[in-house]
mmCIF file of C-alpha atoms in Angstrom:
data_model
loop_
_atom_site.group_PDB
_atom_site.id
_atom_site.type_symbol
_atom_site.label_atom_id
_atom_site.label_comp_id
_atom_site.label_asym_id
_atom_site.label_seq_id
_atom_site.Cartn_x
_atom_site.Cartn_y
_atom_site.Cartn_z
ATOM 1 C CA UNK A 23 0.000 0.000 0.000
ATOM 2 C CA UNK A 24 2.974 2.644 0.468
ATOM 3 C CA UNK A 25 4.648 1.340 -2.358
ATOM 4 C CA UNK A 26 1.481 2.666 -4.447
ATOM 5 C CA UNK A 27 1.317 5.848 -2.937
ATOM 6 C CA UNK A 28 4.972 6.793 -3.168
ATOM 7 C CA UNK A 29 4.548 5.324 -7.159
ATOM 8 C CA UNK A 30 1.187 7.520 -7.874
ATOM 9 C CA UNK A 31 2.918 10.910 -9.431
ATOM 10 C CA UNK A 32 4.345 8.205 -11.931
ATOM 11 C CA UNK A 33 1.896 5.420 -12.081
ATOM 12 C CA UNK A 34 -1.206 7.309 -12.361
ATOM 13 C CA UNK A 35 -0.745 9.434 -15.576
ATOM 14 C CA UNK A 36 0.613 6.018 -17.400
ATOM 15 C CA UNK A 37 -2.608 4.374 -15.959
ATOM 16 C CA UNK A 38 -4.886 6.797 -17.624
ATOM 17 C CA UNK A 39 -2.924 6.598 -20.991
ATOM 18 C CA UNK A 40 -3.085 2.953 -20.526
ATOM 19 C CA UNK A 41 -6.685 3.148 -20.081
ATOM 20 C CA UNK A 42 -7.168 5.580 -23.236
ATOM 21 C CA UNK A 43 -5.144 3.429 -25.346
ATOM 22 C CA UNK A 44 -7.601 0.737 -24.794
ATOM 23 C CA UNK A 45 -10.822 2.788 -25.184
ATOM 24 C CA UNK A 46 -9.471 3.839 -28.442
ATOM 25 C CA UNK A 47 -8.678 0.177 -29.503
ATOM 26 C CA UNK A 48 -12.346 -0.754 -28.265
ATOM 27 C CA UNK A 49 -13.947 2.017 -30.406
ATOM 28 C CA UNK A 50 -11.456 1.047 -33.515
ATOM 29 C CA UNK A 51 -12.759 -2.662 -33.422
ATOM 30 C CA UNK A 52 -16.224 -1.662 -32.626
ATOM 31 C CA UNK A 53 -16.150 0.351 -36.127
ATOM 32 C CA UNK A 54 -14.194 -2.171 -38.160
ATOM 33 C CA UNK A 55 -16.714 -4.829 -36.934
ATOM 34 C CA UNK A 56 -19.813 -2.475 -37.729
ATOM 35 C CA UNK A 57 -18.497 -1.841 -41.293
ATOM 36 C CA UNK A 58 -17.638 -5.891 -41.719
ATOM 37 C CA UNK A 59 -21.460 -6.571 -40.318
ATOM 38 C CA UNK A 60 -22.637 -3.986 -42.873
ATOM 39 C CA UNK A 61 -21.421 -5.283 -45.669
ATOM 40 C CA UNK A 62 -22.177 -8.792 -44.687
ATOM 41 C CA UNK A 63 -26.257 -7.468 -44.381
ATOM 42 C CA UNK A 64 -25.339 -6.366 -47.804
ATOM 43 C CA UNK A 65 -24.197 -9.799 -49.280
ATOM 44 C CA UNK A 66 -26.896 -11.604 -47.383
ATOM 45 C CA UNK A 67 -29.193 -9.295 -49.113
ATOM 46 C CA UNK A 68 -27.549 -10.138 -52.833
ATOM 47 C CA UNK A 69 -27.918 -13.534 -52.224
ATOM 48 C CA UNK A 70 -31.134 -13.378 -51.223
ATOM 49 C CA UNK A 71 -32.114 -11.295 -54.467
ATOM 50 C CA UNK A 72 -30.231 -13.473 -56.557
ATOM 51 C CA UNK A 73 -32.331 -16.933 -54.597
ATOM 52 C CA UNK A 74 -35.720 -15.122 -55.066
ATOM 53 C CA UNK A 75 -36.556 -14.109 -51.778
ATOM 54 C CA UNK A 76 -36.636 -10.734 -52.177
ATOM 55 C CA UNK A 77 -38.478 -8.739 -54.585
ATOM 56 C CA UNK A 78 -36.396 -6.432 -56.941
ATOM 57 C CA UNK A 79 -37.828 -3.300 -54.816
ATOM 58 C CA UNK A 80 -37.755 -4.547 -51.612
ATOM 59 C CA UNK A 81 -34.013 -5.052 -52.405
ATOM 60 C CA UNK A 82 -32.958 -1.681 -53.596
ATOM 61 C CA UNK A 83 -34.723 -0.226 -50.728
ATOM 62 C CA UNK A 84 -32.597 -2.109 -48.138
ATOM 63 C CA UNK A 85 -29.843 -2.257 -50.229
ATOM 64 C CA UNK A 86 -29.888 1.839 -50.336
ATOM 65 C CA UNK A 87 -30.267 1.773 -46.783
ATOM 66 C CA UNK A 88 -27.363 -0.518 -46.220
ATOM 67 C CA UNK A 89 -25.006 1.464 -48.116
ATOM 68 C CA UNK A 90 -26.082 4.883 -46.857
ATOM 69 C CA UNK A 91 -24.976 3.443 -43.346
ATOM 70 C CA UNK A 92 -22.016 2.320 -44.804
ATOM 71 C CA UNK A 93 -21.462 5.782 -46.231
ATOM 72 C CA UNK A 94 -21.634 7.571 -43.286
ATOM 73 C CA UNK A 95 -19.256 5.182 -41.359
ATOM 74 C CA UNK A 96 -17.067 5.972 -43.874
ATOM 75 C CA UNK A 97 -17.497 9.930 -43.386
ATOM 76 C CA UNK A 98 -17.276 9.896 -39.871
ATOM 77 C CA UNK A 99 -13.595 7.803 -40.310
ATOM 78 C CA UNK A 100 -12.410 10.775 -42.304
ATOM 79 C CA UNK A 101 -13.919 12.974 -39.961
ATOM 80 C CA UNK A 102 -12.191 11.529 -37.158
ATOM 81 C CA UNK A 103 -8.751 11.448 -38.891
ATOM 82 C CA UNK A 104 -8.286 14.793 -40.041
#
């Protein structure tokens, strides 16, 4: 227990980058994985077309909203690295 308070002016700043680091890597694989899901939806959704299951307007209308979600995934990336 006095070991950690005589360490705190050095171990508590590298704790909270420690912790950002990994709140960053979180919300970088919680993004990748949303995209990846996205465009799974979206081959699901071909297939489906292509098997008969969906009508030709019923898949344009999900399909649009697929990639528009895609689309702004995309724009917030750029967003977030400039």
């Amino acid at each position: 227990m006095f070991l950690k308070l005589l360490t705190f002016p050095v171990s508590g700043p590298l704790g909270g980058i420690i912790w950002i680091g990994e709140q960053l890597l979180e919300r970088a694989s919680a993004e990748l994985d949303d995209q990846q899901n996205f465009q799974k939806q979206l081959l699901a959704l071909q297939l489906a077309f292509d098997i008969g299951d969906l009508s030709e307007e019923e898949f344009e209308i999900q399909e649009e909203e697929l990639l528009l979600k895609i689309q702004a995934l995309e724009e917030e990336e750029e967003e977030e690295s400039e």
